[in-house]
mmCIF file of C-alpha atoms in Angstrom:
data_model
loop_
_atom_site.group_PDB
_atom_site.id
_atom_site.type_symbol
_atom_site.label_atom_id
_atom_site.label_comp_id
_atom_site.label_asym_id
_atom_site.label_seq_id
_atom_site.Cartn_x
_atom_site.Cartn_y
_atom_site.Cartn_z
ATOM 1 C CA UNK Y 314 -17.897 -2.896 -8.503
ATOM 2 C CA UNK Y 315 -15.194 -3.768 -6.014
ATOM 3 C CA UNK Y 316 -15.341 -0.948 -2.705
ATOM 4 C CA UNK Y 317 -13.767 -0.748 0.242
ATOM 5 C CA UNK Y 318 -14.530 1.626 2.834
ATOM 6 C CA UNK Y 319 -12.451 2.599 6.379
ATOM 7 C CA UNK Y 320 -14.419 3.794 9.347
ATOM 8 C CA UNK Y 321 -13.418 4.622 12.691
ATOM 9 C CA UNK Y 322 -12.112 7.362 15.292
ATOM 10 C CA UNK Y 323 -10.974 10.646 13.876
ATOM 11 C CA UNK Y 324 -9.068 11.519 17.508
ATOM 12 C CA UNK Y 325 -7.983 9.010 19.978
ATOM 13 C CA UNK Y 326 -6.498 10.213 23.272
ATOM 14 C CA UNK Y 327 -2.537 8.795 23.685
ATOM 15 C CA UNK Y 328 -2.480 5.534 25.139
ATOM 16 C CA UNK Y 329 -5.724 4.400 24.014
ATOM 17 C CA UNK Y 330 -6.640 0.957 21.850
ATOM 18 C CA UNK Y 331 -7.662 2.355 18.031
ATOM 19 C CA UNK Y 332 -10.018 0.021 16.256
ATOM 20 C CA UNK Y 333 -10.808 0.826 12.633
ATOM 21 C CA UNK Y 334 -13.393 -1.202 10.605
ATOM 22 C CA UNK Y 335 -12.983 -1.953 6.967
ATOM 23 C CA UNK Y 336 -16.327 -2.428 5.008
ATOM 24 C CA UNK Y 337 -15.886 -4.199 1.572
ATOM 25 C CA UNK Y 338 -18.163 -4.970 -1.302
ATOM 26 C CA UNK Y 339 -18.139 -6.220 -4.758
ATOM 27 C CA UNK Y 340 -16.205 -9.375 -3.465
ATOM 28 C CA UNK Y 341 -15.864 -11.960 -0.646
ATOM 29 C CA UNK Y 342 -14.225 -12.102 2.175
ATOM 30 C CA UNK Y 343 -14.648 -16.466 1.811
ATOM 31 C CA UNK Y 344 -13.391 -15.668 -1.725
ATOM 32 C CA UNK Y 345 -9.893 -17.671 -1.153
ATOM 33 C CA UNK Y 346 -7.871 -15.340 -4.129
ATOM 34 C CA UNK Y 347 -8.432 -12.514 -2.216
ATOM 35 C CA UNK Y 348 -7.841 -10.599 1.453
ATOM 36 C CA UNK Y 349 -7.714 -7.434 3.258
ATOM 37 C CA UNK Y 350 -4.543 -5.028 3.725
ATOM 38 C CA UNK Y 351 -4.018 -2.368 5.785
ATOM 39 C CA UNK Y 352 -1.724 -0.051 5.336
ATOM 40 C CA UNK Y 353 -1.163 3.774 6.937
ATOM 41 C CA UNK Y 354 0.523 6.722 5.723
ATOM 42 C CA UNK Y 355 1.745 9.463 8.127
ATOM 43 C CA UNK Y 356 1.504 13.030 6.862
ATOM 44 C CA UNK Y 357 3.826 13.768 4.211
ATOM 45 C CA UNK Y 358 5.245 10.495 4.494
ATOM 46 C CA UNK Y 359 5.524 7.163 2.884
ATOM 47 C CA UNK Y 360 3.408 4.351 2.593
ATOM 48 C CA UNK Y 361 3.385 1.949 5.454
ATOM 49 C CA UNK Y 362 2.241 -1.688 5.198
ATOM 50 C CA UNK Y 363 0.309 -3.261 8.697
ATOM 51 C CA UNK Y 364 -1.250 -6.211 7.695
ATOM 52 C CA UNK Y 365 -3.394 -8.447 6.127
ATOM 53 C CA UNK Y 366 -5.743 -11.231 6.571
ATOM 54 C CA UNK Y 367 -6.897 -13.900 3.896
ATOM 55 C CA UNK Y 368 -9.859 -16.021 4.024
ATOM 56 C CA UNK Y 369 -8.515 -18.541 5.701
ATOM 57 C CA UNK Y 370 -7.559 -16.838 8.224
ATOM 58 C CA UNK Y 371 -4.097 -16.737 7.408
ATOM 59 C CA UNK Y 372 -2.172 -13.267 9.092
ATOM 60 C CA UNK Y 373 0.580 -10.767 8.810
ATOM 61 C CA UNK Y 374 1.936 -8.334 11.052
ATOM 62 C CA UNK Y 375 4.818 -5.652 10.265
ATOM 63 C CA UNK Y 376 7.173 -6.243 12.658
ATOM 64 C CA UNK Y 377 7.882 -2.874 14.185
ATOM 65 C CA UNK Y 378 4.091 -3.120 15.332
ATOM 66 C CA UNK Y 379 3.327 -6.817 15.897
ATOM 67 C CA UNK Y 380 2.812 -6.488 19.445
ATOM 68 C CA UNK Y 381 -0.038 -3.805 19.328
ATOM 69 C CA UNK Y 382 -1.367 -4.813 15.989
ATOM 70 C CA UNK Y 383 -4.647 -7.544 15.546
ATOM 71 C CA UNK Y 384 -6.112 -8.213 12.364
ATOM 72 C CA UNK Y 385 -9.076 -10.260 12.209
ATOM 73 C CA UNK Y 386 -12.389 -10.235 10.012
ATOM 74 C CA UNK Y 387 -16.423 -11.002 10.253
ATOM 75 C CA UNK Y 388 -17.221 -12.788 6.670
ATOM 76 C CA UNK Y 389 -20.464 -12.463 7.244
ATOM 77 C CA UNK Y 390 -20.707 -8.520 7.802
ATOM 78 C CA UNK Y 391 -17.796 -8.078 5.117
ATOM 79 C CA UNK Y 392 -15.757 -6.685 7.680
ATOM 80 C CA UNK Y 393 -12.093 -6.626 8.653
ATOM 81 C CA UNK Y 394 -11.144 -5.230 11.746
ATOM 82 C CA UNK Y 395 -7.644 -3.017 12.882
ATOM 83 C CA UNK Y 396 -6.815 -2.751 16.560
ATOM 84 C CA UNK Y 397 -4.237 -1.475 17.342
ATOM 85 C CA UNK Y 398 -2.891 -0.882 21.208
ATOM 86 C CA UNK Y 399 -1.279 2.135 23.359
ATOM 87 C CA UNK Y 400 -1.312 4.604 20.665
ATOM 88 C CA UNK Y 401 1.307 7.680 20.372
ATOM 89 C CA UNK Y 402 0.969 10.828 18.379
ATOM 90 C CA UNK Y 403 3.521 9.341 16.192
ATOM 91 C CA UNK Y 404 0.567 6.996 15.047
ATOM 92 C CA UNK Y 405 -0.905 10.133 13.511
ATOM 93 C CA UNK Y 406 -1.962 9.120 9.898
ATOM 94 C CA UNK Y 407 -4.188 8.480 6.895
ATOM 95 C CA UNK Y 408 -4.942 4.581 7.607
ATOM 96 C CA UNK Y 409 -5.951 2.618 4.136
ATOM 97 C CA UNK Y 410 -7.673 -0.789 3.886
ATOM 98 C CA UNK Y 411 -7.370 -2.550 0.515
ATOM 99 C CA UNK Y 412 -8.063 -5.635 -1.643
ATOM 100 C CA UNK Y 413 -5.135 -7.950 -1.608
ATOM 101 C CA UNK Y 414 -4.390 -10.962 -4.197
ATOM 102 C CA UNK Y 415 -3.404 -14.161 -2.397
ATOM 103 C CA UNK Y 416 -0.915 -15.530 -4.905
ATOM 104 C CA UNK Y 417 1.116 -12.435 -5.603
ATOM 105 C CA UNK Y 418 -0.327 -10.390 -2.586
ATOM 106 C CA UNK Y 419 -0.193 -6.568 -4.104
ATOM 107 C CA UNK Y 420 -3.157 -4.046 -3.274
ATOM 108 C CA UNK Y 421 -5.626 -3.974 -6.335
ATOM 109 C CA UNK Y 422 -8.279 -1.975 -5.096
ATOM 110 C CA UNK Y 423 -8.237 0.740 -2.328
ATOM 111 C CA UNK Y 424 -10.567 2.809 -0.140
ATOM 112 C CA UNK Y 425 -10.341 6.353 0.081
ATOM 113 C CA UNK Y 426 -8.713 6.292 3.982
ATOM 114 C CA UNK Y 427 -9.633 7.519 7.114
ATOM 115 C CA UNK Y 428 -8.117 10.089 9.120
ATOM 116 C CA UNK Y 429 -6.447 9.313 12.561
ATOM 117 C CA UNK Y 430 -5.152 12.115 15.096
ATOM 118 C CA UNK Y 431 -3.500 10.764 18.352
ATOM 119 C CA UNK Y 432 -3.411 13.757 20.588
ATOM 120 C CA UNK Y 433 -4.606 14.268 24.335
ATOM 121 C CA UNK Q 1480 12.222 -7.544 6.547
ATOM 122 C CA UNK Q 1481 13.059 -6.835 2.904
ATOM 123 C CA UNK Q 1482 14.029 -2.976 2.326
ATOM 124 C CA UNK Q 1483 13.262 -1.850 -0.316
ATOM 125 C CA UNK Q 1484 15.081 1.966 -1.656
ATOM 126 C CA UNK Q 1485 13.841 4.230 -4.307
ATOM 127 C CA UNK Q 1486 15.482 6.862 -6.163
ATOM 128 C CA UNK Q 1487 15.495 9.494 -6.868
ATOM 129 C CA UNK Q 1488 13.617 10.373 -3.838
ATOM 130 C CA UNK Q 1489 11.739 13.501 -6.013
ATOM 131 C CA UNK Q 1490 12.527 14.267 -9.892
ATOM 132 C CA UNK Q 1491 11.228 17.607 -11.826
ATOM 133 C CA UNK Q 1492 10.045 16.726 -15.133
ATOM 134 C CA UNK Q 1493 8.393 18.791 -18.267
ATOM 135 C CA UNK Q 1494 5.387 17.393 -19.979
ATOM 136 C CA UNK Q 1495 6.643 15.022 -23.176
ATOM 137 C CA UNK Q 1496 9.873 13.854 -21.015
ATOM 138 C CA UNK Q 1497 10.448 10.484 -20.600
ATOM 139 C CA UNK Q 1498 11.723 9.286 -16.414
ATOM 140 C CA UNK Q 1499 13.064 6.263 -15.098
ATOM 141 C CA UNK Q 1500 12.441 5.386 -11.405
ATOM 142 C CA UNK Q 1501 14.428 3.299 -9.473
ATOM 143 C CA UNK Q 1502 13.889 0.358 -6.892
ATOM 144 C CA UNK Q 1503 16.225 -1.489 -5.206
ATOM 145 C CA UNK Q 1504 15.646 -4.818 -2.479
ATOM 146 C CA UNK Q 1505 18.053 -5.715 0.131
ATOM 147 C CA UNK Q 1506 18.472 -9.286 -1.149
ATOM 148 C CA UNK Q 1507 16.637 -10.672 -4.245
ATOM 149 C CA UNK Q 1508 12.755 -11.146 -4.567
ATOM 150 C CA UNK Q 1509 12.639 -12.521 -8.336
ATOM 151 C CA UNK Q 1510 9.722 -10.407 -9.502
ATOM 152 C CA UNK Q 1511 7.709 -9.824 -6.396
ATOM 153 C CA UNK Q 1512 7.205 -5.602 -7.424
ATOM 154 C CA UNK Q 1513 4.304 -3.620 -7.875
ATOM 155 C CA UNK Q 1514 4.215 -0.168 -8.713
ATOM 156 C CA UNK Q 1515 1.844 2.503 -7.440
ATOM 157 C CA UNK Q 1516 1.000 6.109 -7.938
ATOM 158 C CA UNK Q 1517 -0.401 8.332 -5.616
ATOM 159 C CA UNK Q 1518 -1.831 11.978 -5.729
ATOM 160 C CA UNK Q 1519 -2.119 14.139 -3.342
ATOM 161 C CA UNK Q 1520 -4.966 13.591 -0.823
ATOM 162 C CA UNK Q 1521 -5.729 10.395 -2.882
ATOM 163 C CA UNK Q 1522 -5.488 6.727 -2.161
ATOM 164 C CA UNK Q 1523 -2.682 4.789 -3.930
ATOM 165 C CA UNK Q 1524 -3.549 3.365 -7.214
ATOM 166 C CA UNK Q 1525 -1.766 0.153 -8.528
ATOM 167 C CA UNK Q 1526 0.360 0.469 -12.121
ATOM 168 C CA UNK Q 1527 1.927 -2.403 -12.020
ATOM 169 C CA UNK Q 1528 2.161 -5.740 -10.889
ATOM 170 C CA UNK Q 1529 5.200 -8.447 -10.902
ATOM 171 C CA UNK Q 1530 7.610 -6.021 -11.961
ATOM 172 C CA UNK Q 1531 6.429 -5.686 -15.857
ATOM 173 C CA UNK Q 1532 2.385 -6.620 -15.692
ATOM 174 C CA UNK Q 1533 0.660 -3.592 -16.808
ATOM 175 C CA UNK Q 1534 -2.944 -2.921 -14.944
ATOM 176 C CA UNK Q 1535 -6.163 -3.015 -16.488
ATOM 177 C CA UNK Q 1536 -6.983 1.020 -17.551
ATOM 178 C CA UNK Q 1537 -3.684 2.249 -17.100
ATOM 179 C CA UNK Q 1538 -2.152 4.137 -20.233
ATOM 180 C CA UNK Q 1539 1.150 2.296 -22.160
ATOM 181 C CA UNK Q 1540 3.622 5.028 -21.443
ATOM 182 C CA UNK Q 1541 4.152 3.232 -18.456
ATOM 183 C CA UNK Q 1542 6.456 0.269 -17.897
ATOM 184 C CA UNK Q 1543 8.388 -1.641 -15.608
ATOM 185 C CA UNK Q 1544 10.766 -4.174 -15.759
ATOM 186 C CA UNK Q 1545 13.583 -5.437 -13.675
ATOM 187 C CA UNK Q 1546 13.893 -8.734 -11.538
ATOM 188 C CA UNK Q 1547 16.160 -10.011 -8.348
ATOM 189 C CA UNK Q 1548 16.810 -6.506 -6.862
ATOM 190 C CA UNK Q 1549 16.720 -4.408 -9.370
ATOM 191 C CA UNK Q 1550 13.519 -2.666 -11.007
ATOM 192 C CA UNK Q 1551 12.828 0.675 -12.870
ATOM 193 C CA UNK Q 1552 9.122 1.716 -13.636
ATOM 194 C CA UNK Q 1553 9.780 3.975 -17.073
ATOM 195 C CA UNK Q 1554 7.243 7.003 -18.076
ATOM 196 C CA UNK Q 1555 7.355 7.973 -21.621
ATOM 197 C CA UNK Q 1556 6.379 11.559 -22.728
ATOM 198 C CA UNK Q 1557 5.140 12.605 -19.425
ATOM 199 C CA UNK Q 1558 1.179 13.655 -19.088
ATOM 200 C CA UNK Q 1559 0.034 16.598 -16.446
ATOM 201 C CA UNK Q 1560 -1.672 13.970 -14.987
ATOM 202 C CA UNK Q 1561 1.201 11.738 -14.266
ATOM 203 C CA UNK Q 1562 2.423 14.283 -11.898
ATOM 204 C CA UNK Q 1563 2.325 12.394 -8.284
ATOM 205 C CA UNK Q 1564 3.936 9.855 -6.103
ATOM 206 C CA UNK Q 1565 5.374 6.718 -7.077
ATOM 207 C CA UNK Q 1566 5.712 3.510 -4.596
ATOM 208 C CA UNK Q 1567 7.145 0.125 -4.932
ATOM 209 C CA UNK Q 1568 5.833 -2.538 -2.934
ATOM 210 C CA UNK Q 1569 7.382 -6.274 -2.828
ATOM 211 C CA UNK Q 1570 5.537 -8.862 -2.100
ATOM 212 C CA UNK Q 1571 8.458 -11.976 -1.693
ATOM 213 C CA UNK Q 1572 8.332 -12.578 1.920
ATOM 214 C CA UNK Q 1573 6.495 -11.082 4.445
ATOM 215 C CA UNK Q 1574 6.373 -8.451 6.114
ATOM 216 C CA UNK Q 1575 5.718 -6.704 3.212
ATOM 217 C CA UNK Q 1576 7.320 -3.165 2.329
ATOM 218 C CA UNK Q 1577 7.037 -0.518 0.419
ATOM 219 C CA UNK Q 1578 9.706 1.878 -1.116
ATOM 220 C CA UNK Q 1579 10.051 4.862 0.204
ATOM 221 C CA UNK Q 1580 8.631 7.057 -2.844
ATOM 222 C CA UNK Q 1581 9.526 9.008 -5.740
ATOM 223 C CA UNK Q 1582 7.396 12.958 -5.939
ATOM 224 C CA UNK Q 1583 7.550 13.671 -10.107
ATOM 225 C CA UNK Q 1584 7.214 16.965 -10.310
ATOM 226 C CA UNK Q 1585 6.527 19.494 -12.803
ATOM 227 C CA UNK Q 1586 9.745 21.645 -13.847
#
């Protein structure tokens, strides 16, 4: 069975770096059909893609964020890991790792998100 | 980056009707689609992928077709459970975007 799980800060103060941790199972991150997404969701808002990372290292960045956004994983821990820099209460949102194809590249399998309030 | 525009941007609906959801790219992105649905205080679940490829599990009242910029993701006879949020996502060129969602809900 294919899981991924988010962990991280509930509350970071503005300004501050965010790092959020993606734990997956029931698959590889060295599995080369498959990578990482992440992807937030403000409150009663759309669906925002961030980026992804594949196993060979291969990365994305939206481009409204590209300069405060780093995607990278540890294979061995089944990890990927979000930072994100200078955070603004506008960064307030539900933030969602997820399985990833390579070829075709849509979200197959998603964790359940974790909560993230930017206030001071 | 690749917009991508649903519509309608919410719909009311009564159980047994049939809806058609729109989704239209800024330039073409051949069949690059997926659909998702979305409850509240859930995580996104994918329908479909490439525009028409039905997921594993999910029931055959849904479909989706469409290619170049134009898609629809149909719902026949609509199920209390098919109440929720519905995403496109294309996948042509990165950076990736998603639509910006379509709330069925119940008339």
């Amino acid at each position: 069975q294919v899981t991924l799980k988010e962990s991280g800060p509930v509350l970071v103060k503005p300004t501050e770096t965010l790092t959020l941790t993606c734990t997956v199972s029931g698959f590889s991150l060295s599995d080369t059909t498959m990578g990482v997404t992440w992807i937030r969701q403000p409150p009663g808002k759309a669906l925002e893609w961030l980026a992804h990372i594949f196993s060979n290292d291969e990365k994305s960045y939206t481009t409204s964020l590209e300069r405060r956004l780093t995607i990278s994983k540890d294979t061995s821990k089944s990890q990927v890991v979000l930072t994100m820099t200078n955070m603004d209460p506008v960064d307030t949102a539900t933030y969602y790792c997820a399985r990833t194809t390579y070829f075709d590249i849509f979200m197959d399998v998603w964790g359940k998100g974790t909560t993230v309030t930017v206030s001071s | 980056d690749i917009q991508m525009t649903q519509s309608p941007s919410s719909l009311s609906a009564s159980v047994g009707d049939s809806v058609t959801i729109t989704c239209r790219a800024s330039q073409s992105i051949t069949t690059y689609l997926h659909w998702y649905q979305q409850k509240p205080g859930k995580a996104p679940n994918l329908l479909i992928s490439l525009a028409s490829t039905l997921q594993s599990g999910v029931p055959s009242r849904f479909s989706g077709s469409g290619s170049g910029t134009d898609f629809t993701l149909s719902i026949n006879s609509l199920q209390p459970e098919d109440f929720a949020t519905y995403y496109c996502q294309q996948s042509y060129t990165t950076p990736l975007t998603f639509g910006g969602g379509t709330k069925v809900e119940i008339k």
